[in-house]
PDB file of C-alpha atoms in Angstrom:
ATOM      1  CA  UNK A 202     -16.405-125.148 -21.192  1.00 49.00           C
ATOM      2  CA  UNK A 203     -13.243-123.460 -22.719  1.00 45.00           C
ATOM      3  CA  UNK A 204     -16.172-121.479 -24.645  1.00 47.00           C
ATOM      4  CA  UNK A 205     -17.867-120.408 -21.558  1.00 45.00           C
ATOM      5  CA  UNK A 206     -14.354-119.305 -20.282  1.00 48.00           C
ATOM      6  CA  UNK A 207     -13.336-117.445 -22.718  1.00 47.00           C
ATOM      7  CA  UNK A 208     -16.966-115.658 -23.432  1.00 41.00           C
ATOM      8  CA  UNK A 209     -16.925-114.834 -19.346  1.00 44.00           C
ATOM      9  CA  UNK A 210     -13.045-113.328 -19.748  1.00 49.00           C
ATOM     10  CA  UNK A 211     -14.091-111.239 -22.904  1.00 48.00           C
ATOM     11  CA  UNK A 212     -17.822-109.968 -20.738  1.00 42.00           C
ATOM     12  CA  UNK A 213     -15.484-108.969 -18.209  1.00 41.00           C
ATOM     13  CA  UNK A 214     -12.735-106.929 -19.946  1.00 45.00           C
ATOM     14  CA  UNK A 215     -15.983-105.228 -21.626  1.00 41.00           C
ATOM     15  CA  UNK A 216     -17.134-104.092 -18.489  1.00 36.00           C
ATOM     16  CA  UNK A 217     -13.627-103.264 -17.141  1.00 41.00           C
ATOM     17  CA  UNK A 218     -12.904-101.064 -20.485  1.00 37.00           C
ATOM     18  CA  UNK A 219     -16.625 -99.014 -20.049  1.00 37.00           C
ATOM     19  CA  UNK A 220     -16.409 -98.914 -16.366  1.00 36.00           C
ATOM     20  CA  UNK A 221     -12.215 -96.963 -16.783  1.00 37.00           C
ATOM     21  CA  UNK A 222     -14.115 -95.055 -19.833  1.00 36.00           C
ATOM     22  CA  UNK A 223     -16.752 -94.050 -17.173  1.00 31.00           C
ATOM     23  CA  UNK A 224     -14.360 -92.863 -14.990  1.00 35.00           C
ATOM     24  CA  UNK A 225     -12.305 -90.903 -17.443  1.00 35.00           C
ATOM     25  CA  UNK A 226     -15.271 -89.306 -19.200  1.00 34.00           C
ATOM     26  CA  UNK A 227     -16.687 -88.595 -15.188  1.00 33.00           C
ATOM     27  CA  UNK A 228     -13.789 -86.669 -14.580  1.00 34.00           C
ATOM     28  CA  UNK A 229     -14.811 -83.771 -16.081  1.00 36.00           C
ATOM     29  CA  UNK A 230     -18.237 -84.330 -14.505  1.00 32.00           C
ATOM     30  CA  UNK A 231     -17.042 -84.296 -10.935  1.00 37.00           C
ATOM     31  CA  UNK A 232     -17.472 -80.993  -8.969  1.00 46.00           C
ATOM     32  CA  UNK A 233     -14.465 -79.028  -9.760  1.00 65.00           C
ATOM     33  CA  UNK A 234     -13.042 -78.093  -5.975  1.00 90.00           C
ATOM     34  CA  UNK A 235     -12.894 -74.380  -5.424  1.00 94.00           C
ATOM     35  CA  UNK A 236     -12.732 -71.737  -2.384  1.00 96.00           C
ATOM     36  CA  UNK A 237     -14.326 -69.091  -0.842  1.00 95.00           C
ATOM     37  CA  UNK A 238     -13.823 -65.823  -1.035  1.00 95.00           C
ATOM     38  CA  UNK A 239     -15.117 -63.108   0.923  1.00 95.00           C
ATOM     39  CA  UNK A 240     -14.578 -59.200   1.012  1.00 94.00           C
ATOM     40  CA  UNK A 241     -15.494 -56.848   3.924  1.00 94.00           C
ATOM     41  CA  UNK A 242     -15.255 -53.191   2.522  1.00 94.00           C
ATOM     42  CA  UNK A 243     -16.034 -49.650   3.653  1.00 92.00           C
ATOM     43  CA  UNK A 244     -18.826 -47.519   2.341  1.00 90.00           C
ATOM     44  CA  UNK A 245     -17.939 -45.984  -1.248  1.00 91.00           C
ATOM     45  CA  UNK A 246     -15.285 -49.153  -1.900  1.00 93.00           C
ATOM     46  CA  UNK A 247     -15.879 -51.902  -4.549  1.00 91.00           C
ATOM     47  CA  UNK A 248     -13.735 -55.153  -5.414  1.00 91.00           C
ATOM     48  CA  UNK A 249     -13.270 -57.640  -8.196  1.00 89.00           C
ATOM     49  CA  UNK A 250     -11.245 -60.657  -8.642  1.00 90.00           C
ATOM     50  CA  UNK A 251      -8.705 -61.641 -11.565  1.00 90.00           C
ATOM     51  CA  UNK A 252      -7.590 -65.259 -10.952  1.00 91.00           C
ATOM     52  CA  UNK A 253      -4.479 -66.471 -13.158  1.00 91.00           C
ATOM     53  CA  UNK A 254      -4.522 -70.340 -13.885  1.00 89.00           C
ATOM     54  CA  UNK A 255      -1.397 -71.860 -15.093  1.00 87.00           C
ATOM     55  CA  UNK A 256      -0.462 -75.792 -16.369  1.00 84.00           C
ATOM     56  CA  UNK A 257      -0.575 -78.008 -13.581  1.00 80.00           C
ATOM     57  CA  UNK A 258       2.793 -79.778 -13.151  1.00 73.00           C
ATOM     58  CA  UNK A 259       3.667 -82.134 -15.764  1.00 68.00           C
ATOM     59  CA  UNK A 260       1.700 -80.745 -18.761  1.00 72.00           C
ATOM     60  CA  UNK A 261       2.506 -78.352 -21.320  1.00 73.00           C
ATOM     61  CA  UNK A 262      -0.450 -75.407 -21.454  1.00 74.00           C
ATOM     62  CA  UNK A 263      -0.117 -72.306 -23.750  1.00 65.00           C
ATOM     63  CA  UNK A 264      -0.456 -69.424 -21.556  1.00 63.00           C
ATOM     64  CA  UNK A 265      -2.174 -68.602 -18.611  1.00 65.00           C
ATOM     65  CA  UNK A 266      -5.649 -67.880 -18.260  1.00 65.00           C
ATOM     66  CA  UNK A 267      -7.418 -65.068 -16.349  1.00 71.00           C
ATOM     67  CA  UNK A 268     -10.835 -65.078 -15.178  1.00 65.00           C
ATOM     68  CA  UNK A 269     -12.643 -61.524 -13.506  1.00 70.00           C
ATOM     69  CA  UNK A 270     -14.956 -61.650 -10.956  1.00 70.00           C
ATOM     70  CA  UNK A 271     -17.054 -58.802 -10.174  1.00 68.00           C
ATOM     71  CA  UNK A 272     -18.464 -57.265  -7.447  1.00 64.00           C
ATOM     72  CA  UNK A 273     -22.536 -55.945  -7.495  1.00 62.00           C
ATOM     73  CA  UNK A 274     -22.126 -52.635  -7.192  1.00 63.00           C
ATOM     74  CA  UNK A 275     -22.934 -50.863  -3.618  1.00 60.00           C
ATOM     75  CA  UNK A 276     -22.267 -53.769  -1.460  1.00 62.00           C
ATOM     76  CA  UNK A 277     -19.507 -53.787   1.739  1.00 76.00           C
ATOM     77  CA  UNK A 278     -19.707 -57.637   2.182  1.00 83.00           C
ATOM     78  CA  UNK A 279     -19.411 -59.441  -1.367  1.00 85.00           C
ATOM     79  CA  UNK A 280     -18.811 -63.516  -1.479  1.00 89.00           C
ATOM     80  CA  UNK A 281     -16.881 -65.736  -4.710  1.00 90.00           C
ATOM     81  CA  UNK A 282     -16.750 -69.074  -5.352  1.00 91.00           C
ATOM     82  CA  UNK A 283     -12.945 -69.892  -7.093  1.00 92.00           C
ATOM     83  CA  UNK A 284     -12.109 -73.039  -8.772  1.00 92.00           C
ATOM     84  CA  UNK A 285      -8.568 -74.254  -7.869  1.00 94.00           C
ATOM     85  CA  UNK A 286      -8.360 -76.197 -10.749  1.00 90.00           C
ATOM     86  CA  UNK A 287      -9.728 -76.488 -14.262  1.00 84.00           C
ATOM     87  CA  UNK A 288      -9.674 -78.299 -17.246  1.00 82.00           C
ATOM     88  CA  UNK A 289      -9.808 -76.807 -20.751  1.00 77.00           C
ATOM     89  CA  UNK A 290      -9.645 -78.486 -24.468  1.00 78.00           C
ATOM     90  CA  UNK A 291      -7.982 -81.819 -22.271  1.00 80.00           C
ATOM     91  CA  UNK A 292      -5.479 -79.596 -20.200  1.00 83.00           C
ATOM     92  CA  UNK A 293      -5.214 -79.479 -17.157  1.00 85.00           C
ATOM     93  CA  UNK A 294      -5.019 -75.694 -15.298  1.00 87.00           C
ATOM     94  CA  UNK A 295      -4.455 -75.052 -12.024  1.00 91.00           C
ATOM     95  CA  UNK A 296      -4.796 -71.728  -9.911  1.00 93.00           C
ATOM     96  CA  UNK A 297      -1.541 -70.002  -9.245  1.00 93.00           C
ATOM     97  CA  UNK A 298      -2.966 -66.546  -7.661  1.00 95.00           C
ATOM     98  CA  UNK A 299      -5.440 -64.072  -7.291  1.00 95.00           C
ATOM     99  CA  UNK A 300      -5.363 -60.641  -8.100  1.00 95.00           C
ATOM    100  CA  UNK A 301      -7.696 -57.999  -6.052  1.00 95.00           C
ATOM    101  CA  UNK A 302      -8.239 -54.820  -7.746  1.00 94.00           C
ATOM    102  CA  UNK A 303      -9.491 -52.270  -4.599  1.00 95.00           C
ATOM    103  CA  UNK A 304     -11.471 -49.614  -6.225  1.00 94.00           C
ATOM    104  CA  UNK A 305     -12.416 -46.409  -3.940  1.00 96.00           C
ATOM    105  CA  UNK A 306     -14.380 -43.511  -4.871  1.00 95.00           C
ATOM    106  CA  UNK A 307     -13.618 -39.773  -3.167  1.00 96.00           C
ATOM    107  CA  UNK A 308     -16.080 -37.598  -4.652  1.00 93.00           C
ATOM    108  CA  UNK A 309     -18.937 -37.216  -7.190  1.00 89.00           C
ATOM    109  CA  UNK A 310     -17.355 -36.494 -10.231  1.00 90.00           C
ATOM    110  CA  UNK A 311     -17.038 -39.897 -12.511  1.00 90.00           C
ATOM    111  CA  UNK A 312     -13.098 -39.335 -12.216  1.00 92.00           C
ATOM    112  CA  UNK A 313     -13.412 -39.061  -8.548  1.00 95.00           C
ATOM    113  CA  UNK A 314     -12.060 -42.263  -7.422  1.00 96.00           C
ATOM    114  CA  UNK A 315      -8.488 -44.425  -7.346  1.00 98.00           C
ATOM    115  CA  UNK A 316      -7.718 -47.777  -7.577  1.00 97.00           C
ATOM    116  CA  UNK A 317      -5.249 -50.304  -5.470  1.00 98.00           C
ATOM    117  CA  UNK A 318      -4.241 -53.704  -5.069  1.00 97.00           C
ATOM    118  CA  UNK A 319      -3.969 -56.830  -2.840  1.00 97.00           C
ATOM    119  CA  UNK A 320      -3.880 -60.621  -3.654  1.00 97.00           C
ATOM    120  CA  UNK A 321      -3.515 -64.251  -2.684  1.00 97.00           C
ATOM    121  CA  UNK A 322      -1.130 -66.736  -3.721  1.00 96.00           C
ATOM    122  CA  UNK A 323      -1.182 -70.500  -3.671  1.00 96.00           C
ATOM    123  CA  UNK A 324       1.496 -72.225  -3.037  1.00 94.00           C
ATOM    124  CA  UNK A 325       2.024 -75.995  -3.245  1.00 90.00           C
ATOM    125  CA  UNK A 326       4.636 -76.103  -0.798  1.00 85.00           C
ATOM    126  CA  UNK A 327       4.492 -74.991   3.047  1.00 83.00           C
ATOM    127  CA  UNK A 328       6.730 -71.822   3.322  1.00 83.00           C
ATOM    128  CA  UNK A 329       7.311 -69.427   5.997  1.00 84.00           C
ATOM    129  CA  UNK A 330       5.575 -67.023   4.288  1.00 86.00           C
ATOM    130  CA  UNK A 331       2.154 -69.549   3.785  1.00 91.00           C
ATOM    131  CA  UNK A 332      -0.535 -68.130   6.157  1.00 92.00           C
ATOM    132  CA  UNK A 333      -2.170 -71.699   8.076  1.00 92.00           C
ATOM    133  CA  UNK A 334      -5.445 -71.888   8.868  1.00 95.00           C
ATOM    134  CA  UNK A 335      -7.424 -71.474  11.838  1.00 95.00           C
ATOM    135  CA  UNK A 336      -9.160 -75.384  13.103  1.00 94.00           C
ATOM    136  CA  UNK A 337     -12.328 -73.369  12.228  1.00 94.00           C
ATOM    137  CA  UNK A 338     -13.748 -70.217  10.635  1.00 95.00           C
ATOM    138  CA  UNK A 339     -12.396 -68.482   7.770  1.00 96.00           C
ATOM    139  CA  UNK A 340      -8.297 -67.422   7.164  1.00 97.00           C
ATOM    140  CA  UNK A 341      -8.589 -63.630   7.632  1.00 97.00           C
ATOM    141  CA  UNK A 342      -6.422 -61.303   5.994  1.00 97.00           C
ATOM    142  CA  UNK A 343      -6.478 -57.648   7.352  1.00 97.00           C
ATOM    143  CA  UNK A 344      -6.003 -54.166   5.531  1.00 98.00           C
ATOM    144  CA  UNK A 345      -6.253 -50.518   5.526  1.00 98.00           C
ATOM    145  CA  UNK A 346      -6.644 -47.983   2.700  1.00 98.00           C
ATOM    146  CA  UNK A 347      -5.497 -44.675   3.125  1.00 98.00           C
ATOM    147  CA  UNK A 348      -6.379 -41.609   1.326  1.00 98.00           C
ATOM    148  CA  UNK A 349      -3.794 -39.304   0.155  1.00 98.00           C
ATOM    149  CA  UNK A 350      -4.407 -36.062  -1.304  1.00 97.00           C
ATOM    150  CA  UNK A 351      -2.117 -33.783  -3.433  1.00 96.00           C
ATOM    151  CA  UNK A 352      -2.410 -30.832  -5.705  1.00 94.00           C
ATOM    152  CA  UNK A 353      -2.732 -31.349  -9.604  1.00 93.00           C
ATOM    153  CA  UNK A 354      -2.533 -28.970 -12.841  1.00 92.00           C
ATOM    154  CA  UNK A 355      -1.726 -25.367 -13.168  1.00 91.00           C
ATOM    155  CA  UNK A 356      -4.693 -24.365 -11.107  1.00 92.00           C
ATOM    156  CA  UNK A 357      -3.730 -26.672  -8.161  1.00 94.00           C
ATOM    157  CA  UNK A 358      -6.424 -28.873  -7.970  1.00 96.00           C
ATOM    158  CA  UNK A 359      -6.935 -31.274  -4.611  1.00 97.00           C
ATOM    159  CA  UNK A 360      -6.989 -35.131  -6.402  1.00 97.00           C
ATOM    160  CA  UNK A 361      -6.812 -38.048  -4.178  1.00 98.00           C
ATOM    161  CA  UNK A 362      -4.607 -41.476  -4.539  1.00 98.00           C
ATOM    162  CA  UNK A 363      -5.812 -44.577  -2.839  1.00 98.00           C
ATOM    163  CA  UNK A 364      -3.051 -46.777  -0.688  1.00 98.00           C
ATOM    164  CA  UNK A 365      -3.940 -50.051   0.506  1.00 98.00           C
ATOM    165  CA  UNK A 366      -1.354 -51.832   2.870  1.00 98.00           C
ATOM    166  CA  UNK A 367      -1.648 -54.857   5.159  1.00 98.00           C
ATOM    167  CA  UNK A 368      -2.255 -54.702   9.025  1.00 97.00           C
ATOM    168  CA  UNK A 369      -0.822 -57.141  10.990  1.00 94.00           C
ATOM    169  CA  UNK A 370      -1.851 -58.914  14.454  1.00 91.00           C
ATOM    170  CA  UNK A 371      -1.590 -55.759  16.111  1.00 94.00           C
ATOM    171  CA  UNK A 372      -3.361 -53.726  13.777  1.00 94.00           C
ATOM    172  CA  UNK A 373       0.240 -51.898  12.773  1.00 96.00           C
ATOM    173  CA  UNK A 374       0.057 -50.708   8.717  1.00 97.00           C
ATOM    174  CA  UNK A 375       2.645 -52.812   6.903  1.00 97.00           C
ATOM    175  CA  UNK A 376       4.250 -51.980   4.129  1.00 96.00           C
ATOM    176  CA  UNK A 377       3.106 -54.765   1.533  1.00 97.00           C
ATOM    177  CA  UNK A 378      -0.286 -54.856  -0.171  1.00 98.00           C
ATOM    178  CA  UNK A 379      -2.959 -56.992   1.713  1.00 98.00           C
ATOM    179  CA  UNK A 380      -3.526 -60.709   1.356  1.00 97.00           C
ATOM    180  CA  UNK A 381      -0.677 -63.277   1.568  1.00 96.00           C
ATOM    181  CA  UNK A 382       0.349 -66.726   0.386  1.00 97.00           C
ATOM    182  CA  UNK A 383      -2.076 -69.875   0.900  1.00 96.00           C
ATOM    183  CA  UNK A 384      -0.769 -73.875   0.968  1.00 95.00           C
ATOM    184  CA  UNK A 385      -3.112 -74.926  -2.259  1.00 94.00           C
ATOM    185  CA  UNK A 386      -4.238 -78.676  -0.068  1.00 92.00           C
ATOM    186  CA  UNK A 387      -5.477 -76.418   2.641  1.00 93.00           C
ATOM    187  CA  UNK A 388      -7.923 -74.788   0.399  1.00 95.00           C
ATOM    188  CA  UNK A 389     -10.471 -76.620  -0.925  1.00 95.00           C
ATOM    189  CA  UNK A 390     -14.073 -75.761   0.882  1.00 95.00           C
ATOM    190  CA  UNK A 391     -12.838 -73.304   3.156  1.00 96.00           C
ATOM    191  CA  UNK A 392     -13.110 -69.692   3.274  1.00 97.00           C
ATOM    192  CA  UNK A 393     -10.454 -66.449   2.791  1.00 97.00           C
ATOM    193  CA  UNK A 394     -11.447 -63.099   4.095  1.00 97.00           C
ATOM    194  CA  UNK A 395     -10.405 -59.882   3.260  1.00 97.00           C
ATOM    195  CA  UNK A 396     -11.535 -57.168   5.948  1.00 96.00           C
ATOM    196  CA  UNK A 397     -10.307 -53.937   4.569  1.00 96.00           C
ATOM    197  CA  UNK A 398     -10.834 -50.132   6.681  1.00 96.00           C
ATOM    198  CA  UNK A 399     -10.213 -47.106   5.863  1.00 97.00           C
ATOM    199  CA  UNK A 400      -7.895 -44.554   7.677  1.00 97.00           C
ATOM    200  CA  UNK A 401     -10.417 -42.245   9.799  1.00 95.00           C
ATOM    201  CA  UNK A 402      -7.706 -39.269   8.507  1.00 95.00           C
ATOM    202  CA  UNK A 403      -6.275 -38.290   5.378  1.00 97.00           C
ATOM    203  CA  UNK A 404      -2.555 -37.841   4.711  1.00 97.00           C
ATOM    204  CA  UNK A 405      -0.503 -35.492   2.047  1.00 96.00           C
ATOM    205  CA  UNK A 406       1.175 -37.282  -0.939  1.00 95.00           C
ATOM    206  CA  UNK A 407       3.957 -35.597  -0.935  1.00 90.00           C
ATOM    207  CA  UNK A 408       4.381 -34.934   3.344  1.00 88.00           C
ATOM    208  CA  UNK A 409       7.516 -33.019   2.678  1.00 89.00           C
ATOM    209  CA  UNK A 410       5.680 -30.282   1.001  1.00 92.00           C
ATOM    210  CA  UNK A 411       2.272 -29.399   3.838  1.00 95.00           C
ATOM    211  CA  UNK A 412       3.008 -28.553   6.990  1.00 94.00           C
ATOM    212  CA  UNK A 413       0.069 -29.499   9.478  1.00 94.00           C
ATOM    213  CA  UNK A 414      -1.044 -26.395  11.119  1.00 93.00           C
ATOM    214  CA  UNK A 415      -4.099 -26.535  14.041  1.00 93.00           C
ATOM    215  CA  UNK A 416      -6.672 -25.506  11.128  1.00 93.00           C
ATOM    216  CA  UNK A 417      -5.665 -28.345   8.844  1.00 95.00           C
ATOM    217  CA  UNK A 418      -2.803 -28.866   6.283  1.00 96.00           C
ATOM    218  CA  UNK A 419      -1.173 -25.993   4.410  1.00 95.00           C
ATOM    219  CA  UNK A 420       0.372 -26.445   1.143  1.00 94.00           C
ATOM    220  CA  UNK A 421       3.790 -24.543   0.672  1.00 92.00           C
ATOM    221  CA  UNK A 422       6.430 -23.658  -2.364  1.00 87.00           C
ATOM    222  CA  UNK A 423       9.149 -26.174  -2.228  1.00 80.00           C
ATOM    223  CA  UNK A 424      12.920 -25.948  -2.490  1.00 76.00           C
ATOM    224  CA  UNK A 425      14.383 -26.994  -5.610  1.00 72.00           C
ATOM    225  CA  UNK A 426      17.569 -28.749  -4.010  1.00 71.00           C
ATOM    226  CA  UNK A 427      15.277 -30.571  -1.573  1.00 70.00           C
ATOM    227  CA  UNK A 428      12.000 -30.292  -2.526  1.00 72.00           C
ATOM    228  CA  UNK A 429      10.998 -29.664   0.743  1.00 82.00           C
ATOM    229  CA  UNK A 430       9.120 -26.655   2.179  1.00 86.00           C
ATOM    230  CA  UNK A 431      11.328 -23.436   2.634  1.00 83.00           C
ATOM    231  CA  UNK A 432      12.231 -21.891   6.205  1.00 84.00           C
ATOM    232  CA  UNK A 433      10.533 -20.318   7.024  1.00 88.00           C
ATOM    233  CA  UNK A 434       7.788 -21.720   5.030  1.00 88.00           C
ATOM    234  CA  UNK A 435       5.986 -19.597   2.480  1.00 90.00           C
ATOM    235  CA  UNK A 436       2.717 -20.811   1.862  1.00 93.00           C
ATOM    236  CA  UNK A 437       0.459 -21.508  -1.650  1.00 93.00           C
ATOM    237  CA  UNK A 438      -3.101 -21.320  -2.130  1.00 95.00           C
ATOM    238  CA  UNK A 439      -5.152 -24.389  -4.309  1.00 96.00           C
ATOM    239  CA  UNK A 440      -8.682 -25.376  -5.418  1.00 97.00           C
ATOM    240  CA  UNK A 441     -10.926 -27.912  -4.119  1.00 96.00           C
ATOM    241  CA  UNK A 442     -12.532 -30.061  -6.194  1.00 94.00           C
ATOM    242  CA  UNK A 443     -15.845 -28.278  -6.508  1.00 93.00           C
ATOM    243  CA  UNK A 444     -13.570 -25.054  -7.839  1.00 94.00           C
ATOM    244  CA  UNK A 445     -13.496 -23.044  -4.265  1.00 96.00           C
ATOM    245  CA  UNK A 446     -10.183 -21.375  -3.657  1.00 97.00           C
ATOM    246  CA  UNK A 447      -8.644 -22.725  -0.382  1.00 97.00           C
ATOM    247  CA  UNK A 448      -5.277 -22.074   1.978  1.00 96.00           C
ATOM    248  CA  UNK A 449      -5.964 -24.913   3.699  1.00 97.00           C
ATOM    249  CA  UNK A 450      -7.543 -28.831   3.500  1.00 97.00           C
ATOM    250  CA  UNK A 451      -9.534 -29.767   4.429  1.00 96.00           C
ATOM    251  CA  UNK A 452     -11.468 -26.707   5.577  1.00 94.00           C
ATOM    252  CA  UNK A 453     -10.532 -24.601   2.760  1.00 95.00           C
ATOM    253  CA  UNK A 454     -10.090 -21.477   4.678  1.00 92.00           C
ATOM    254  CA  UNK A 455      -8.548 -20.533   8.361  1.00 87.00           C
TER     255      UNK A 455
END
């Protein structure tokens, strides 16, 4: 009897030790839980993702790691999948934030084109800055890219920058980059959208030095003191890009 006892106690802690082995071992075989991410971008735009993972809390991980996503090229309305957690050579990573790198193009030429920013950040506390989400659909964050042209080189060459700033409820330009901060335990199997537009008009770089004039914007020779335009304003010529000498952008001539 004692025999059977004690050959029924030793069967069992055999199964108990292969069935917490099973469950260790499975934890690397369970579906890591990630999010969605979607991007809804004008014509000409393209978008990739660097995600930064850092120790979860309690271990000790060398570094961060970054992983790039990135976008087929030629499409307005791309989709990722994001782990929010990971686990690499037995530690235990977690994501901390995602980078967006906005990349617009403004002309033909290879160097034709600018690059911007937005991004996401998880939090693991609630915050007044966390962004909640809606009982249904995806968390939508809203932006607008603006081109801004200036002059460049001796010969005075139009070059374009890209700006990207967030729009709020209203559809007002902020002054931060798109995107916002996320609670991490909302995340998991639900979607964040990025809907970025692009200003319908271009601005000046430097506003101080073109005056706006009914046949477009007119570049003119600054004051040292205030690099501003003189008064009265005496006016400069430049190039467009395509080497046509112009007094005024866009049209090039009055």
């Amino acid at each position: 009897m004692k025999h059977m006892q004690h050959f029924t106690r030793q069967c069992l802690r055999a199964v108990c030790i292969s069935a917490m082995a099973w469950a260790v071992s499975g934890c690397s075989l369970l579906p890591t839980e990630s999010f969605n991410f979607q991007a809804e971008l004008p014509e000409n735009f393209t978008i990739s993702a660097t995600t930064y993972y850092d120790a979860a809390s309690g271990e000790s991980c060398p570094g961060h790691k970054v992983v790039k996503s990135e976008q087929p090229k030629g499409t307005q309305l791309i989709e990722l999948k994001l782990p929010l957690a990971e686990r690499v050579k037995g530690c235990s990573r977690v994501l901390k934030s995602v980078v967006l790198n906005i990349e617009g193009r403004w002309g033909q030429r290879e160097l034709d084109m600018d690059m911007d920013s937005a991004g996401l950040s998880i939090r693991d506390e609630l915050s007044e800055t966390t962004q909640p989400f809606p009982a249904t659909g995806p968390l939508v964050f809203q932006g607008q890219c603006q081109w801004l042209f200036r002059t460049m080189g001796p010969h005075r060459y139009i070059v374009k920058i890209l700006q990207c700033r967030a729009l709020d409820a209203n559809g007002v330009v902020q002054k931060r980059l798109p995107g916002g901060a996320i609670q991490r335990d909302q995340l998991a199997g639900r979607t964040v959208k990025l809907v970025l537009t692009e200003a319908k008009e271009e601005k000046p770089y430097f506003g101080r030095s073109w005056l706006e004039t009914p046949k477009g914007w007119k570049p003119c020779i600054e004051t040292k003191e205030t690099f501003r335009c003189q008064n009265p304003p005496t006016f400069t010529d430049f190039k467009m890009p395509d080497g046509r000498d112009c007094t005024v952008y866009p049209n090039c001539t009055e």
